[in-house]
Short mmCIF file of C-alpha atoms in Angstrom, two decimals:
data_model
loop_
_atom_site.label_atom_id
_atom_site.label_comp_id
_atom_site.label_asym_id
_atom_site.label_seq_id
_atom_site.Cartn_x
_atom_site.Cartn_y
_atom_site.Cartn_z
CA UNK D 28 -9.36 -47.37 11.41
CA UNK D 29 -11.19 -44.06 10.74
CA UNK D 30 -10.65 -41.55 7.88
CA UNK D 31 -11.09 -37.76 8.61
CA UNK D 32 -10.75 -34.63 6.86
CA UNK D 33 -13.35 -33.18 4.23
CA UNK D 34 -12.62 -35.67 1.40
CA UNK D 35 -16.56 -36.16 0.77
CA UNK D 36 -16.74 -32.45 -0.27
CA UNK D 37 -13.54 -32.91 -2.25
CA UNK D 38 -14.07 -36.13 -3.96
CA UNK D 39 -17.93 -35.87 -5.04
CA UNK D 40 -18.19 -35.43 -8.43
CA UNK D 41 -14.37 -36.48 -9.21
CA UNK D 42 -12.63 -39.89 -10.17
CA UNK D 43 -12.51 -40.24 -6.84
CA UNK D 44 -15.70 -40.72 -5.77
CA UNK D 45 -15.58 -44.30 -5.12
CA UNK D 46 -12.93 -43.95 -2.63
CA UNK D 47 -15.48 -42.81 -0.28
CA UNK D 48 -17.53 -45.93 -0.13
CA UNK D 49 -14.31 -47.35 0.39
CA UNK D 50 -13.36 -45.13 3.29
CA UNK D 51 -17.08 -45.48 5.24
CA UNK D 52 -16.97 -49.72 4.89
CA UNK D 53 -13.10 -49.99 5.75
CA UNK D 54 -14.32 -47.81 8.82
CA UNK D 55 -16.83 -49.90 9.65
CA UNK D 56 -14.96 -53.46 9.33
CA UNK D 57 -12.88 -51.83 11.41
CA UNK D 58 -15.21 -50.10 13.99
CA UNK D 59 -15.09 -53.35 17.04
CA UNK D 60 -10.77 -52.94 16.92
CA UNK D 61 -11.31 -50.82 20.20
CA UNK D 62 -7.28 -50.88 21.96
CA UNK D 63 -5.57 -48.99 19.44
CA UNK D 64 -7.22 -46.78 16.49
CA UNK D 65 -5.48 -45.52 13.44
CA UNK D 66 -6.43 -42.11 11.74
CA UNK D 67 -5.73 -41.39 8.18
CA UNK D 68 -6.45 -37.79 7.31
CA UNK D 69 -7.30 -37.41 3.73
CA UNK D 70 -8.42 -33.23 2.49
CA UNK D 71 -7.66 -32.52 5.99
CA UNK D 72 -6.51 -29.24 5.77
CA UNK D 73 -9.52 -26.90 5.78
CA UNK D 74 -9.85 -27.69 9.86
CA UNK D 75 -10.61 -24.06 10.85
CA UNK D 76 -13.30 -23.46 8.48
CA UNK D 77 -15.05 -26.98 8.99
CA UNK D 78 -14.53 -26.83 12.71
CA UNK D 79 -15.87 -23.25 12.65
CA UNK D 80 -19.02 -24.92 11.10
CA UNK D 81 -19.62 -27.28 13.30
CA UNK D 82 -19.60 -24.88 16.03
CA UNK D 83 -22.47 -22.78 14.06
CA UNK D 84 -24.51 -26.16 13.97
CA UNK D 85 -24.05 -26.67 17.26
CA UNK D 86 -24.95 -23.41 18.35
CA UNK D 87 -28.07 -23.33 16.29
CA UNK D 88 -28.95 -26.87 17.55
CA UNK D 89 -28.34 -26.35 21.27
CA UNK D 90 -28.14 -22.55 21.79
CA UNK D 91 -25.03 -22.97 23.84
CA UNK D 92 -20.71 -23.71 22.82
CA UNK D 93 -19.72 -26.93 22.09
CA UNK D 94 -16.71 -28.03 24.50
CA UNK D 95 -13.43 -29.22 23.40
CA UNK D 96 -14.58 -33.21 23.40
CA UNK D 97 -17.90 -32.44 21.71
CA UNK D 98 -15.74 -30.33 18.88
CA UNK D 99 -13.38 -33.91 19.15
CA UNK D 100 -16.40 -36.20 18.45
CA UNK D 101 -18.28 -34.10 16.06
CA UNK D 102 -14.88 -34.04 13.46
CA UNK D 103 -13.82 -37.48 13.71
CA UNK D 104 -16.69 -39.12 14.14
CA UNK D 105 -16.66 -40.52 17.58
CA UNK D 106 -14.03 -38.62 20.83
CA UNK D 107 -10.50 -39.15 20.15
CA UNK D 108 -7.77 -39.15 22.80
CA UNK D 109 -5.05 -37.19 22.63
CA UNK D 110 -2.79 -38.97 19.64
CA UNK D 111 0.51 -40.37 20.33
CA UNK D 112 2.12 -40.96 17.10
CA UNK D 113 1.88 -38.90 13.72
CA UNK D 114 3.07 -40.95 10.47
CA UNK D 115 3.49 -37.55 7.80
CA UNK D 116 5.58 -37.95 4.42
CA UNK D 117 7.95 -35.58 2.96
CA UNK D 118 8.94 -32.54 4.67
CA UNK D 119 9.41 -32.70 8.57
CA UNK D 120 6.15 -30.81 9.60
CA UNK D 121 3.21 -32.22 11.63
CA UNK D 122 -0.38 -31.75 10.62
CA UNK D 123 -3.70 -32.68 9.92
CA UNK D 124 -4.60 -33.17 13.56
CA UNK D 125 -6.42 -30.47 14.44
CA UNK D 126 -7.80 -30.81 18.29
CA UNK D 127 -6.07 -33.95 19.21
CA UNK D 128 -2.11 -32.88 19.12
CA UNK D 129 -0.22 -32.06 22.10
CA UNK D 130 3.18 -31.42 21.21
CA UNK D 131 4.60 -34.80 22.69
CA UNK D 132 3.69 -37.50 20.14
CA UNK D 133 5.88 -39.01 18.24
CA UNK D 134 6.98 -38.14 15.00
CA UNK D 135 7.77 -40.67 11.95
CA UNK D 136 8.26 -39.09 8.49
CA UNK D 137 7.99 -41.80 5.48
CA UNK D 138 10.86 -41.34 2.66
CA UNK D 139 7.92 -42.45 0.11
CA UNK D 140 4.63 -40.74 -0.03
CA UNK D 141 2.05 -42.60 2.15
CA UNK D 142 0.40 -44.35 0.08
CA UNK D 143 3.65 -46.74 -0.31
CA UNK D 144 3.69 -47.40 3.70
CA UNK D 145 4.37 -51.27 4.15
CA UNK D 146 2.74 -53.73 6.75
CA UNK D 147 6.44 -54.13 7.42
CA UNK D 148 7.49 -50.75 7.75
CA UNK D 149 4.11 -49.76 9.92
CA UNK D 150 5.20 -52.45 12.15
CA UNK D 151 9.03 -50.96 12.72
CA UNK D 152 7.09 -47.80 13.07
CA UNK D 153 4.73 -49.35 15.94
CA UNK D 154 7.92 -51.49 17.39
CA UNK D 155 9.59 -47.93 18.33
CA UNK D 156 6.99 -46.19 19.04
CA UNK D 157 5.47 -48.59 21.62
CA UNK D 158 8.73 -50.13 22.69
CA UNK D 159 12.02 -48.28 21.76
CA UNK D 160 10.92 -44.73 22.38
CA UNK D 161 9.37 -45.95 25.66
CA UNK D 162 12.70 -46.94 27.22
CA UNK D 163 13.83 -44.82 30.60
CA UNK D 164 16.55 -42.84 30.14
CA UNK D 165 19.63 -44.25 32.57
CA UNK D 166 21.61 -41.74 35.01
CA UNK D 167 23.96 -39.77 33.13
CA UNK D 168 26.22 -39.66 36.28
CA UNK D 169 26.19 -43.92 36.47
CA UNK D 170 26.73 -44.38 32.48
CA UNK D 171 29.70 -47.21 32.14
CA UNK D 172 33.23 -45.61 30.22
CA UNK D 173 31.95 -47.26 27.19
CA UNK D 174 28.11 -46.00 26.51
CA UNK D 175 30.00 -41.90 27.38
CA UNK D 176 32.45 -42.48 24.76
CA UNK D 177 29.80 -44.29 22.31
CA UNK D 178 27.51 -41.44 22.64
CA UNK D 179 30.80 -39.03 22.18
CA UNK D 180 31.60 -40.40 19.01
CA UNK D 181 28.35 -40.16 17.42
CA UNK D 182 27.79 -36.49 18.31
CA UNK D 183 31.06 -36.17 16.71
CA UNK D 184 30.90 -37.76 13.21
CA UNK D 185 27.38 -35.92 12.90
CA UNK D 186 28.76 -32.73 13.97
CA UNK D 187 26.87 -29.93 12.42
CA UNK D 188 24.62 -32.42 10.25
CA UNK D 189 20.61 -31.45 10.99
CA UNK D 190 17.67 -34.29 10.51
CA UNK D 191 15.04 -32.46 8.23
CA UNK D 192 17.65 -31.12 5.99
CA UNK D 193 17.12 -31.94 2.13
CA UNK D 194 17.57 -30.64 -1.48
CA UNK D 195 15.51 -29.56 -4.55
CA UNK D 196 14.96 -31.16 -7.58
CA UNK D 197 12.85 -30.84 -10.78
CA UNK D 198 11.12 -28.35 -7.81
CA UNK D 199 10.36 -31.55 -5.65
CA UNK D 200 12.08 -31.42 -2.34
CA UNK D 201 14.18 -34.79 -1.43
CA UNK D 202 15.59 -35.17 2.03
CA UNK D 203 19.53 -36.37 2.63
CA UNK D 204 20.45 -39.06 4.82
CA UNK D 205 22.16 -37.62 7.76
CA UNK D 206 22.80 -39.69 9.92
CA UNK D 207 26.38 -41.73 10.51
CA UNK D 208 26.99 -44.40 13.17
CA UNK D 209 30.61 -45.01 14.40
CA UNK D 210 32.44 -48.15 14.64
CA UNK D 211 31.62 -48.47 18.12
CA UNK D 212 27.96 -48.70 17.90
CA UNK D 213 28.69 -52.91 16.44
CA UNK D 214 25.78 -54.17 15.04
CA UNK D 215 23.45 -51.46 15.26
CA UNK D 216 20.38 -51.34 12.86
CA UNK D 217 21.38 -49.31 9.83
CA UNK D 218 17.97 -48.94 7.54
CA UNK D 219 14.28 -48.22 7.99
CA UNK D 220 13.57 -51.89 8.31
CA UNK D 221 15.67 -53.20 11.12
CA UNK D 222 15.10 -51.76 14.95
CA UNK D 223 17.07 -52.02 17.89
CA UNK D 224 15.59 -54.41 20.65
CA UNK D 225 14.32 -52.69 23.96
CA UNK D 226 17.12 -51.23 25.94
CA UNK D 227 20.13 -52.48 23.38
#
């Protein structure tokens, strides 16, 4: 696990300060968990102006532009891939990943802010990101009677109803549940906690 962003600038000399001890040694207990790495971005949102600094440094320190992995390395900490999955909270908007998004990750949105994330809801997060978001799409033209008129009838019952949608209240925005699953579907998973299985 590795935390980004410019939370030492924001945190010295607040309350705070203590969480980033906490941030370098859970970075380092961490550090040998080479398969998978998870980023948390915490003051993250000054990217152009700190990445605009490191290029300076660079400059000054090599007389020449730093490339794209160089820029990579020098924010996080170490070169980061391209990321695959972005957990957010709140509103549906993706950020805080300046140099390593693409456009094709995928996209989870927590109902709670995300500092409430579970062990158990991380792993239904990981479960359909790694699994049920990986299954092949089948051949419209060979779909059986019954998966057509499945797939008819939920386009139908959530005609005109848009994911992202919410309300204000007290000037906090809340999102509404929009989704409906017909009769059809059987035992299909119905909260944030239960997943399909792989191809179901």
């Amino acid at each position: 696990m590795r935390f980004y962003g410019d939370y030492d600038r924001y945190l010295k000399g607040t309350p705070g300060e203590e969480l980033i001890d906490l941030f370098d040694q859970l970075t380092h207990q961490t550090a040998g968990n080479n398969r998978c790495r998870l980023l948390f971005g915490v003051f993250g949102h000054d990217a152009a102006e700190t990445i605009g600094a490191i290029s300076v440094r660079y400059f000054q320190q090599h007389h020449r532009l730093p490339d794209k992995s160089t820029l990579v390395e020098r924010y996080y900490g170490e070169y980061i891939p391209p990321v695959s999955l972005f957990i957010g909270f709140d509103r549906f908007s993706a950020f805080d990943m300046p140099l390593v998004a693409t456009g094709s990750e995928d996209l989870y949105f927590t109902v709670s802010p995300s500092p409430y994330l579970t062990e158990r809801q991380l792993r239904c997060i990981l479960y359909d990101h790694l699994y049920a978001r990986r299954v092949k799409e089948p051949d419209y033209e060979t779909l059986p009677v019954e998966a057509i008129e499945r797939m008819r009838a939920f386009y139908k019952m959530n005609f005109e109803r848009t994911l992202g949608v919410g309300f204000v209240r007290d000037r906090f925005w809340y999102p509404l549940s929009q989704v409906d699953l017909p009769a059809n579907f059987g035992d299909a998973p119905n909260n944030e906690t239960e997943t399909a299985q792989p191809g179901a």
